Amino acid sequence: MTFAPTRCSVAYFSMEICLEQAIPTYSGGLGVLAGDTLRSMADLGVPVAAVTLLHRKGYFEQHLDASGLQTERPVAWHPEEVLEPVHARTTVTIEGREVHVTAWKYSVRGFTGHVVPVYLLDTNLPENGDWDRALTDTLYGGDDHYRLCQEIVLGMGGASLLRQLSCDEQTIFHLNEGHSALLTLELLEEQLGGRQGFELEDADFEAVRSRCIFTTHTPVPAGHDKFPIDMVRKVLGDDRVAMLESSGGVYEGMLNMTHLALHLTRFVNGVAMRHGEVSRGMFPEYPINSITNGVHATTWTGPEFAALFDRRIPEWRRDTLDLRYAVSIPLQEIRDAHMASKLALFAEVERRTGERLDPAVMTIGFARRATPYKRADLIFTDLERLTTMAKNVGRIQILFGGKAHPHDSGGKELIRRIFAAREQLGDLVKVVYVENYEMAFAAKMVAGVDLWLNNPMKPLEASGTSGMKANLNGVPSFSVLDGWWVEGHVEGVTGWSIGVPDPAGDPARDVTDLYMKLERVILPLFYGLPFAYAEVMRSAISLNGSFFNTQRMVRQYVHNAYFPGGMPIVPEVPATVLI
Ligand SMILES: *Cc1c(COP(=O)(O)O)cnc(C)c1O
């Protein structure tokens, strides 16, 4: 099956994309997933082009003082050093003004050399006024009005620019989260030709719907963008608001990007089986599928395990299903690769913080966006219990990382509570919080700890992906049964669960279970039966690493969402597709 190399059959839109360490255009899981998706699409030769915003001021750099108080600094980065200029322009209309939009290009190169272009939209042009020039500066910054204008640039500007660069009438649009849903308005206007908005017919909506698919990413209500309709009217004008109304995008007096996307796409999915169920509960009038997230295997497998896989399962880079064969890797080699990863992480922690960790000690990792529902401090609910178990069963080190959004006071408070607990714990349970958690440190951290802890409030974790990264490096998860872990968990085989299986959860049980299993199951196994522990590590790779990766995920998007009737075939072009 082959595609013409210049035409993009799929256009992938995402507010944030994590391309590489030097490009700070993401805040967390959503951006990392988008980057991993594009890396696997490049590996598989999928003819896709991606669109995001430039975020010229980056996401922020985190500084924590001695009490854990977070302050933020803008990240200095220079787009012209890492991106290519694109000589194409378009405009979007905001409050009756023409705002000019251009783009920069980043090329994601796959395993076989196939290139996926990523266009980062930029409004910092001399033709624009100062306020408009800043529209592509800040990721998740500013107020609702700023965000609405950014989403006009992303959705409408992006679709219009891509039209000039590489798409055609057959291109499928993938909305990675609702931020880009206004691209459907751009497509509706294209559909109209010269007709007026009030002349839209069912066939026009159907034509747009047949080309769009939507992935929803969060059951947290604040994660679904809504804008007061009066504001939208000022920004987009009466005619466009009327079109949005007839498109099903106006809900309870607000422009609701999730409703707009649900209404104008032909395929909708949640990002894990459980998240699909939860989303169907939230939006019962829509059929919602699920395609479980993954991570890009060669990006997140550290050098130590990559060397082991190259030796034992050499085709794993081409076909991640081969990770299944990790089942026959000798346990001693798993232990050796893990110890090398652990030492590399500890050296990096010492370089960054001056803190020295002990490689003989059970080390628990917890890192992700610092926000209250993730409950980073759950393990500190009962400090005495924790120190008693460390004294009686075996010592514990806990390594933390994660930024709180600048406006998330609850998230910032969470970091301070971890610092306070550290003061009270002393030496039996050593706690280190590493500042400025981002891609490069995340890769070291998921590989070098002994256990990956995740205890969000259920059912708010749509998928979670950091546990999947840990799995690729043989690090088992200890997690509540939410998101991907509902599917990845086999008790005592791939890791351990926390709390009840019921989707509603039981916060009190989470705490007792966490302590009980750590004390009676996990620590005794780690210290008493190290080869049995290594067996869990190996199963984490073979059972979970082989499945929870973006190569499997992209194949599902291609076959189930983009081209359910089979892929388009362009006979004259050489085969580049491995799917
Ligand atoms: C993977 C990753 C995340 C997402 O972690 P979750 O456990 O899925 O919340 C966030 N930030 C960075 C830097 C990551 O690499």
Coordinates of C-alpha atoms and ligand atoms in Angstrom, one line a residue:
M1 CA 0.0 0.0 0.0
T2 CA 1.5 3.3 -1.0
F3 CA 0.8 7.0 -0.9
A4 CA 1.9 9.9 -3.0
P5 CA 4.7 11.4 -1.0
T6 CA 3.8 15.1 -1.4
R7 CA 0.2 15.0 -0.7
C8 CA -0.8 14.8 2.9
S9 CA -3.6 12.3 3.3
V10 CA -3.9 13.2 7.0
A11 CA -3.6 16.6 8.7
Y12 CA -2.9 16.3 12.4
F13 CA -3.8 19.3 14.6
S14 CA -2.6 19.8 18.1
M15 CA -2.3 22.8 20.4
E16 CA 1.0 21.4 21.8
I17 CA 3.6 19.0 20.3
C18 CA 6.7 17.8 22.0
L19 CA 9.2 17.6 19.2
E20 CA 12.5 17.6 21.0
Q21 CA 14.2 18.8 24.1
A22 CA 15.4 22.1 22.5
I23 CA 11.8 23.1 21.4
P24 CA 9.7 24.0 24.5
T25 CA 6.3 23.9 22.8
Y26 CA 4.5 21.5 25.1
S27 CA 3.3 21.4 28.7
G28 CA 2.7 17.7 29.4
G29 CA 1.1 14.5 28.4
L30 CA -0.9 15.8 25.5
G31 CA 2.1 17.3 23.7
V32 CA 4.3 14.3 24.4
L33 CA 1.6 12.0 22.9
A34 CA 1.4 14.3 19.8
G35 CA 5.1 14.1 19.3
D36 CA 5.2 10.4 19.8
T37 CA 2.3 9.9 17.4
L38 CA 4.2 11.9 14.7
R39 CA 7.4 10.0 15.3
S40 CA 5.6 6.7 14.8
M41 CA 3.8 8.0 11.7
A42 CA 7.2 8.9 10.3
D43 CA 8.5 5.4 11.1
L44 CA 5.5 3.8 9.4
G45 CA 5.5 6.2 6.4
V46 CA 2.0 7.6 7.0
P47 CA 1.5 10.6 4.7
V48 CA 0.6 13.1 7.4
A49 CA 1.4 16.8 8.0
A50 CA 1.0 18.3 11.4
V51 CA -0.1 21.8 12.6
T52 CA 0.5 23.5 15.9
L53 CA 1.4 27.0 17.2
L54 CA 5.0 28.2 17.6
H55 CA 4.8 29.2 21.3
R56 CA 7.7 31.6 20.8
K57 CA 8.0 32.1 24.6
G58 CA 7.9 28.4 25.2
Y59 CA 6.2 26.8 28.2
F60 CA 8.0 28.1 31.3
E61 CA 11.1 27.1 33.1
Q62 CA 10.3 26.1 36.7
H63 CA 12.3 27.2 39.7
L64 CA 11.6 25.9 43.2
D65 CA 12.9 27.6 46.4
A66 CA 13.9 25.9 49.6
S67 CA 10.2 25.6 50.7
G68 CA 9.0 24.3 47.3
L69 CA 7.5 27.7 46.2
Q70 CA 7.4 27.7 42.4
T71 CA 8.4 30.6 40.3
E72 CA 8.4 30.7 36.5
R73 CA 10.7 32.1 33.9
P74 CA 10.0 32.3 30.2
V75 CA 12.2 29.8 28.2
A76 CA 14.4 31.5 25.7
W77 CA 14.6 29.6 22.5
H78 CA 15.3 30.6 19.0
P79 CA 12.9 29.2 16.4
E80 CA 15.2 30.2 13.5
E81 CA 18.0 28.0 14.8
V82 CA 15.9 24.8 14.9
L83 CA 13.2 25.4 12.3
E84 CA 12.9 26.2 8.6
P85 CA 10.9 29.3 7.5
V86 CA 7.9 28.5 5.3
H87 CA 7.2 30.9 2.5
A88 CA 3.5 30.8 2.7
R89 CA 1.0 33.2 4.2
T90 CA -2.6 33.3 5.1
T91 CA -4.9 35.5 7.1
V92 CA -7.7 34.9 9.7
T93 CA -10.3 37.5 10.6
I94 CA -10.4 38.5 14.3
E95 CA -12.7 41.3 15.5
G96 CA -12.9 42.4 11.8
R97 CA -9.1 42.7 11.5
E98 CA -7.1 40.6 9.1
V99 CA -4.4 38.8 11.1
H100 CA -1.5 37.5 9.0
V101 CA -0.2 34.0 9.7
T102 CA 2.9 32.3 8.6
A103 CA 4.7 29.1 9.7
W104 CA 7.9 27.4 10.5
K105 CA 8.6 23.9 9.6
Y106 CA 10.1 21.0 11.6
S107 CA 10.8 17.7 9.9
V108 CA 10.2 14.5 11.9
R109 CA 12.3 11.8 10.2
G110 CA 11.3 8.2 10.6
F111 CA 13.1 5.0 10.9
T112 CA 13.1 4.5 7.1
G113 CA 13.8 8.1 6.3
H114 CA 10.1 9.1 5.7
V115 CA 9.6 12.7 6.7
V116 CA 6.6 14.2 8.5
P117 CA 6.4 18.0 8.2
V118 CA 5.2 19.9 11.3
Y119 CA 4.0 23.5 10.7
L120 CA 4.3 25.8 13.7
L121 CA 2.1 28.8 13.1
D122 CA 3.4 32.2 13.8
T123 CA 1.7 35.6 13.8
N124 CA 4.7 37.7 14.8
L125 CA 4.8 39.6 11.5
P126 CA 5.3 43.3 10.9
E127 CA 1.9 43.6 9.2
N128 CA 0.2 42.7 12.5
G129 CA -0.5 44.9 15.5
D130 CA 1.4 44.2 18.7
W131 CA -1.4 42.2 20.3
D132 CA -1.9 40.0 17.3
R133 CA 1.8 39.5 17.0
A134 CA 1.8 37.9 20.5
L135 CA -1.0 35.5 19.7
T136 CA 1.4 32.6 19.1
D137 CA 3.7 33.4 22.0
T138 CA 2.3 31.6 25.0
L139 CA 1.0 28.1 25.5
Y140 CA -2.1 28.0 27.8
G141 CA -1.3 31.6 28.9
G142 CA -3.6 34.7 28.9
D143 CA -7.3 34.8 29.3
D144 CA -10.2 33.2 27.5
H145 CA -10.2 35.9 24.9
Y146 CA -6.5 35.3 24.1
R147 CA -7.2 31.5 24.0
L148 CA -10.1 31.9 21.6
C149 CA -8.0 34.0 19.2
Q150 CA -5.2 31.4 19.4
E151 CA -7.7 28.7 18.6
I152 CA -8.8 30.7 15.6
V153 CA -5.2 30.9 14.4
L154 CA -4.7 27.1 15.1
G155 CA -7.9 25.8 13.5
M156 CA -8.8 28.3 10.8
G157 CA -5.3 29.6 10.0
G158 CA -3.9 26.1 10.1
A159 CA -6.4 24.6 7.8
S160 CA -6.1 27.5 5.4
L161 CA -2.3 27.4 5.3
L162 CA -2.2 23.7 4.9
R163 CA -4.5 24.0 1.9
Q164 CA -1.7 26.0 0.2
L165 CA 1.0 23.6 1.3
S166 CA -0.1 20.1 1.0
C167 CA -3.7 19.2 1.5
D168 CA -6.5 18.5 -1.0
E169 CA -10.2 17.6 -1.0
Q170 CA -9.5 14.1 0.3
T171 CA -7.3 15.0 3.3
I172 CA -8.6 13.7 6.6
F173 CA -8.3 16.1 9.5
H174 CA -7.5 14.7 12.9
L175 CA -8.4 17.0 15.8
N176 CA -6.1 16.0 18.7
E177 CA -8.2 17.5 21.5
G178 CA -10.9 20.2 20.9
H179 CA -8.5 23.2 20.7
S180 CA -8.4 23.0 17.0
A181 CA -12.2 22.4 16.4
L182 CA -12.6 25.7 14.6
L183 CA -11.0 24.1 11.6
T184 CA -14.4 22.7 10.9
L185 CA -15.6 26.3 10.4
E186 CA -12.9 26.8 7.9
L187 CA -13.9 23.6 6.1
L188 CA -17.6 24.6 6.2
E189 CA -16.7 28.0 4.6
E190 CA -14.7 26.2 1.9
Q191 CA -17.7 23.9 1.4
L192 CA -20.0 27.0 0.9
G193 CA -18.0 28.4 -2.0
G194 CA -19.7 31.7 -2.7
R195 CA -22.9 30.8 -0.9
Q196 CA -24.0 32.5 2.4
G197 CA -23.7 30.8 5.8
F198 CA -27.4 30.5 6.2
E199 CA -27.5 28.4 3.0
L200 CA -25.6 25.6 4.7
E201 CA -27.4 22.3 4.1
D202 CA -27.2 18.9 5.6
A203 CA -25.0 17.7 2.8
D204 CA -22.4 20.4 3.7
F205 CA -22.2 19.3 7.3
E206 CA -22.0 15.7 6.1
A207 CA -19.1 16.6 3.8
V208 CA -17.1 18.2 6.6
R209 CA -18.0 15.4 9.0
S210 CA -16.8 12.7 6.5
R211 CA -13.3 14.3 6.6
C212 CA -12.8 14.8 10.3
I213 CA -12.0 12.7 13.3
F214 CA -11.7 13.8 16.9
T215 CA -9.7 12.5 19.9
T216 CA -10.9 13.7 23.3
H217 CA -8.3 13.6 26.0
T218 CA -9.7 14.4 29.3
P219 CA -12.7 13.7 31.6
V220 CA -11.8 16.8 33.7
P221 CA -14.5 19.4 32.8
A222 CA -12.0 22.3 32.9
G223 CA -10.1 20.5 30.1
H224 CA -13.0 21.2 27.7
D225 CA -12.7 24.7 26.2
K226 CA -15.8 26.9 26.4
F227 CA -16.2 30.5 25.4
P228 CA -19.1 32.9 26.3
I229 CA -21.1 33.4 23.1
D230 CA -21.0 37.2 23.4
M231 CA -17.2 37.1 23.3
V232 CA -17.3 34.8 20.3
R233 CA -19.7 37.1 18.5
K234 CA -17.3 40.1 19.0
V235 CA -14.4 38.1 17.8
L236 CA -15.9 36.1 14.9
G237 CA -19.0 38.1 14.0
D238 CA -22.7 37.3 13.7
D239 CA -22.5 35.2 10.6
R240 CA -19.9 32.8 11.9
V241 CA -21.7 32.5 15.2
A242 CA -24.8 31.6 13.3
M243 CA -22.8 28.9 11.5
L244 CA -21.4 27.6 14.8
E245 CA -25.0 27.5 16.2
S246 CA -26.2 25.4 13.2
S247 CA -23.1 23.2 13.6
G248 CA -24.1 22.1 17.2
G249 CA -21.1 24.0 18.7
V250 CA -23.1 26.3 20.9
Y251 CA -24.1 24.6 24.1
E252 CA -25.6 26.2 27.2
G253 CA -24.9 29.7 25.9
M254 CA -21.2 28.9 25.3
L255 CA -19.1 28.0 22.2
N256 CA -18.1 24.5 23.4
M257 CA -15.2 23.2 21.4
T258 CA -15.9 19.6 22.5
H259 CA -19.5 19.8 21.3
L260 CA -18.4 21.4 18.0
A261 CA -15.9 18.6 17.5
L262 CA -18.3 15.9 18.5
H263 CA -20.9 17.2 16.1
L264 CA -18.7 17.7 13.0
T265 CA -16.5 14.6 13.1
R266 CA -17.4 11.1 11.8
F267 CA -15.2 9.2 14.3
V268 CA -14.6 10.1 17.9
N269 CA -12.4 8.3 20.4
G270 CA -11.2 8.4 24.0
V271 CA -7.6 7.5 24.7
A272 CA -8.1 4.2 26.7
M273 CA -10.8 1.7 27.1
R274 CA -12.0 3.1 30.4
H275 CA -11.8 6.7 29.1
G276 CA -14.0 5.7 26.2
E277 CA -16.6 4.4 28.7
V278 CA -16.3 7.6 30.8
S279 CA -16.7 9.8 27.7
R280 CA -19.8 7.9 26.6
G281 CA -21.2 8.7 30.0
M282 CA -20.4 12.4 29.6
F283 CA -21.7 12.6 26.0
P284 CA -24.3 9.9 25.7
E285 CA -25.7 11.2 22.4
Y286 CA -22.5 10.4 20.5
P287 CA -20.9 7.0 19.7
I288 CA -17.4 7.2 21.2
N289 CA -14.7 4.6 20.5
S290 CA -11.5 4.1 22.2
I291 CA -7.9 3.8 20.9
T292 CA -5.5 3.4 23.8
N293 CA -2.5 5.8 23.9
G294 CA 1.0 4.6 23.5
V295 CA 4.6 6.0 23.6
H296 CA 7.3 6.0 20.9
A297 CA 9.4 3.0 21.8
T298 CA 12.8 4.2 20.6
T299 CA 12.4 7.7 22.1
W300 CA 11.6 6.4 25.6
T301 CA 13.8 3.3 25.8
G302 CA 17.0 4.4 27.5
P303 CA 20.4 3.6 26.0
E304 CA 20.9 0.7 28.4
F305 CA 17.8 -1.2 27.5
A306 CA 18.1 -0.2 23.8
A307 CA 21.5 -1.9 23.8
L308 CA 20.1 -5.0 25.4
F309 CA 17.1 -5.1 22.9
D310 CA 19.5 -4.5 19.9
R311 CA 21.4 -7.6 21.0
R312 CA 18.5 -9.9 21.9
I313 CA 15.7 -8.7 19.7
P314 CA 17.4 -6.7 16.9
E315 CA 14.2 -6.0 14.9
W316 CA 12.5 -4.1 17.8
R317 CA 13.2 -0.7 16.3
R318 CA 11.3 -1.6 13.1
D319 CA 8.5 -3.5 14.7
T320 CA 7.7 -2.9 18.3
L321 CA 5.6 -6.1 18.5
D322 CA 9.0 -7.8 18.7
L323 CA 9.3 -6.5 22.3
R324 CA 7.0 -9.4 23.1
Y325 CA 10.1 -11.6 22.7
A326 CA 11.7 -9.9 25.7
V327 CA 10.1 -12.7 27.5
S328 CA 13.2 -14.8 26.8
I329 CA 15.9 -12.3 27.9
P330 CA 17.8 -13.7 30.8
L331 CA 16.9 -12.0 34.1
Q332 CA 20.5 -11.2 34.9
E333 CA 20.7 -9.1 31.8
I334 CA 17.5 -7.2 32.7
R335 CA 19.0 -6.6 36.2
D336 CA 22.2 -5.3 34.7
A337 CA 20.6 -3.0 32.2
H338 CA 18.4 -1.6 35.0
M339 CA 21.3 -1.0 37.3
A340 CA 23.1 0.9 34.6
S341 CA 19.9 3.0 34.0
K342 CA 19.6 3.6 37.7
L343 CA 23.2 4.8 38.0
A344 CA 22.9 7.1 35.0
L345 CA 19.7 8.6 36.6
F346 CA 21.4 9.1 40.0
A347 CA 24.4 10.8 38.4
E348 CA 22.0 13.2 36.6
V349 CA 20.1 13.9 39.9
E350 CA 23.3 14.6 41.6
R351 CA 24.4 16.9 38.8
R352 CA 21.1 18.8 39.0
T353 CA 20.5 18.9 42.7
G354 CA 23.7 17.9 44.5
E355 CA 21.7 15.1 46.2
R356 CA 23.3 11.7 46.3
L357 CA 20.9 8.7 46.1
D358 CA 21.9 5.2 47.1
P359 CA 21.6 2.6 44.2
A360 CA 21.0 -0.2 46.7
V361 CA 17.8 1.4 47.9
M362 CA 14.2 0.9 46.5
T363 CA 13.6 4.1 44.5
I364 CA 10.0 5.2 43.7
G365 CA 9.4 7.7 40.9
F366 CA 6.5 10.1 40.7
A367 CA 6.5 12.8 38.0
R368 CA 3.9 14.4 35.9
R369 CA 2.1 17.8 35.8
A370 CA 1.6 18.9 39.4
T371 CA -2.1 19.4 39.7
P372 CA -4.4 18.4 42.6
Y373 CA -6.2 15.4 41.0
K374 CA -2.9 13.7 40.5
R375 CA -2.4 13.6 44.3
A376 CA 1.4 13.6 44.3
D377 CA 1.4 13.7 48.1
L378 CA -0.8 10.7 48.7
I379 CA 2.1 8.6 49.8
F380 CA 2.8 11.2 52.6
T381 CA -0.7 10.8 54.1
D382 CA 0.8 8.9 57.1
L383 CA 4.5 9.7 57.5
E384 CA 4.9 7.5 60.6
R385 CA 3.6 4.5 58.7
L386 CA 6.0 5.2 55.9
T387 CA 9.0 5.6 58.2
T388 CA 8.1 2.5 60.2
M389 CA 8.0 0.4 57.1
A390 CA 11.2 1.8 55.8
K391 CA 12.8 0.9 59.2
N392 CA 11.3 -2.6 59.4
V393 CA 11.1 -3.8 55.8
G394 CA 13.6 -1.7 53.7
R395 CA 14.7 1.8 53.0
I396 CA 12.9 3.9 50.4
Q397 CA 13.9 6.8 48.2
I398 CA 11.3 8.9 46.4
L399 CA 12.1 11.0 43.4
F400 CA 9.6 13.7 42.2
G401 CA 9.3 15.9 39.2
G402 CA 6.6 18.1 37.7
K403 CA 5.6 21.7 36.9
A404 CA 2.4 23.3 38.2
H405 CA 0.6 25.5 35.6
P406 CA 1.4 29.2 36.7
H407 CA -2.3 29.7 37.5
D408 CA -2.8 26.4 39.3
S409 CA -2.6 27.4 43.0
G410 CA -3.6 23.9 44.1
G411 CA -0.8 22.4 42.0
K412 CA 1.7 24.8 43.5
E413 CA 0.5 24.0 47.0
L414 CA 1.0 20.3 46.3
I415 CA 4.7 20.9 45.6
R416 CA 5.1 22.8 48.8
R417 CA 3.5 19.9 50.7
I418 CA 6.0 17.5 49.3
F419 CA 8.8 19.8 50.4
A420 CA 7.3 19.9 53.9
A421 CA 7.0 16.1 54.1
R422 CA 10.7 15.8 53.0
E423 CA 11.7 18.0 56.0
Q424 CA 9.8 15.7 58.4
L425 CA 10.9 12.4 57.0
G426 CA 14.6 12.6 57.6
D427 CA 17.0 9.9 56.3
L428 CA 15.0 6.7 56.3
V429 CA 12.8 7.9 53.5
K430 CA 14.8 10.2 51.3
V431 CA 12.8 12.6 49.1
V432 CA 14.3 14.5 46.1
Y433 CA 12.2 16.9 44.0
V434 CA 14.0 17.7 40.7
E435 CA 13.1 21.1 39.1
N436 CA 11.9 21.7 35.6
Y437 CA 10.7 18.2 34.6
E438 CA 10.8 17.9 30.8
M439 CA 11.6 15.5 28.1
A440 CA 15.3 14.7 28.6
F441 CA 15.0 14.3 32.3
A442 CA 11.7 12.4 32.0
A443 CA 13.5 9.8 29.8
K444 CA 16.2 9.2 32.4
M445 CA 13.7 9.2 35.3
V446 CA 11.3 6.6 33.9
A447 CA 14.2 4.3 33.2
G448 CA 16.2 4.6 36.4
V449 CA 13.7 4.3 39.2
D450 CA 12.6 0.8 40.5
L451 CA 8.9 1.5 40.7
W452 CA 6.6 4.0 38.9
L453 CA 3.9 5.4 41.1
N454 CA 0.7 6.9 39.9
N455 CA -2.3 7.6 42.1
P456 CA -4.7 10.1 40.5
M457 CA -8.3 10.6 41.7
K458 CA -10.5 8.3 39.7
P459 CA -11.9 8.5 37.0
L460 CA -9.9 11.6 36.0
E461 CA -6.9 10.0 34.3
A462 CA -7.8 9.6 30.6
S463 CA -4.8 7.4 29.9
G464 CA -1.5 8.4 31.4
T465 CA 1.6 7.6 29.4
S466 CA 4.6 7.9 31.7
G467 CA 4.0 4.4 33.1
M468 CA 4.2 3.1 29.5
K469 CA 7.6 4.8 29.1
A470 CA 8.7 3.2 32.4
N471 CA 7.5 -0.2 31.1
L472 CA 9.8 -0.1 28.1
N473 CA 12.7 0.2 30.5
G474 CA 11.5 -2.7 32.7
V475 CA 10.1 -0.4 35.4
P476 CA 6.8 -1.8 36.7
S477 CA 3.9 0.4 37.7
F478 CA 2.2 0.7 41.0
S479 CA -1.0 2.6 40.1
V480 CA -4.7 3.1 40.7
L481 CA -6.9 1.2 38.2
D482 CA -7.7 4.1 35.9
G483 CA -6.6 5.1 32.3
W484 CA -4.3 2.7 30.6
W485 CA -3.5 0.7 33.7
V486 CA -7.0 -0.9 33.7
E487 CA -5.7 -2.7 30.5
G488 CA -2.0 -3.0 31.4
H489 CA -2.3 -4.3 34.9
V490 CA -1.9 -8.0 35.8
E491 CA -1.4 -8.2 39.5
G492 CA 2.1 -9.3 40.5
V493 CA 2.9 -9.9 36.9
T494 CA 3.2 -6.5 35.2
G495 CA 3.1 -4.5 38.4
W496 CA 0.6 -3.7 41.2
S497 CA -2.8 -2.0 41.6
I498 CA -3.8 0.6 44.2
G499 CA -7.4 0.6 45.4
V500 CA -10.7 -0.8 44.1
P501 CA -11.4 -1.7 40.4
D502 CA -14.7 0.3 40.5
P503 CA -14.5 3.3 38.1
A504 CA -15.9 5.6 40.8
G505 CA -12.9 4.8 43.1
D506 CA -12.6 4.9 46.9
P507 CA -10.0 7.4 48.0
A508 CA -9.7 5.9 51.5
R509 CA -9.0 2.5 50.1
D510 CA -6.3 4.0 47.8
V511 CA -4.3 5.1 50.9
T512 CA -4.6 1.8 52.8
D513 CA -3.9 -0.2 49.8
L514 CA -0.8 1.9 48.8
Y515 CA 0.8 1.3 52.2
M516 CA -0.3 -2.3 52.6
K517 CA 1.1 -3.4 49.2
L518 CA 4.3 -1.4 49.5
E519 CA 5.0 -2.9 53.0
R520 CA 3.8 -6.5 52.5
V521 CA 4.3 -7.2 48.8
I522 CA 6.6 -4.8 46.9
L523 CA 9.4 -4.0 49.3
P524 CA 9.7 -7.6 50.5
L525 CA 9.9 -8.8 46.8
F526 CA 12.5 -6.1 45.9
Y527 CA 14.8 -6.7 48.9
G528 CA 14.1 -10.4 49.4
L529 CA 13.6 -11.9 46.0
P530 CA 15.4 -9.8 43.5
F531 CA 15.1 -12.2 40.6
A532 CA 11.3 -12.5 41.2
Y533 CA 11.3 -8.7 41.0
A534 CA 13.3 -8.9 37.8
E535 CA 10.6 -11.2 36.4
V536 CA 8.0 -8.6 36.9
M537 CA 10.3 -6.1 35.2
R538 CA 10.7 -8.4 32.2
S539 CA 6.9 -9.0 31.9
A540 CA 6.4 -5.2 32.0
I541 CA 8.4 -5.1 28.8
S542 CA 7.1 -8.1 27.0
L543 CA 3.4 -7.8 27.9
N544 CA 3.1 -4.0 28.0
G545 CA 6.0 -2.5 26.2
S546 CA 5.0 -4.5 23.1
F547 CA 1.4 -3.1 23.2
F548 CA 1.4 0.3 24.8
N549 CA 3.4 2.1 22.1
T550 CA 2.5 4.5 19.4
Q551 CA 3.3 2.1 16.6
R552 CA 0.4 -0.1 17.6
M553 CA -1.7 3.0 18.3
V554 CA -1.0 4.7 14.9
R555 CA -1.9 1.4 13.1
Q556 CA -5.3 1.5 14.9
Y557 CA -5.8 5.2 13.9
V558 CA -5.0 4.4 10.3
H559 CA -7.2 1.3 10.0
N560 CA -10.0 2.2 12.4
A561 CA -10.3 5.9 12.1
Y562 CA -8.6 7.5 9.0
F563 CA -9.3 4.8 6.4
P564 CA -11.8 2.3 7.8
G565 CA -12.7 1.3 4.2
G566 CA -9.0 0.5 3.4
M567 CA -6.2 2.9 2.6
P568 CA -6.1 5.0 -0.6
I569 CA -3.7 3.5 -3.1
V570 CA -1.6 5.5 -5.5
P571 CA 0.1 3.0 -7.8
E572 CA 2.9 5.0 -9.4
V573 CA 4.7 5.8 -6.2
P574 CA 7.3 3.5 -4.6
A575 CA 6.2 1.8 -1.4
T576 CA 7.1 3.7 1.8
V577 CA 4.4 2.3 4.0
L578 CA 5.2 -0.4 6.4
I579 CA 1.7 -0.7 7.8
Ligands
LIG1 C1 5.2 11.6 29.6 C2 5.3 12.9 30.1 C3 4.2 13.5 30.7 C4 2.9 12.7 30.9 O1 2.9 12.0 32.1 P1 1.6 11.3 32.6 O2 2.0 10.3 33.6 O3 0.9 10.7 31.5 O4 0.8 12.3 33.2 C5 4.3 14.8 31.2 N1 5.5 15.5 31.1 C6 6.5 14.9 30.5 C7 7.8 15.8 30.3 C8 6.5 13.7 30.0 O5 7.6 13.1 29.4

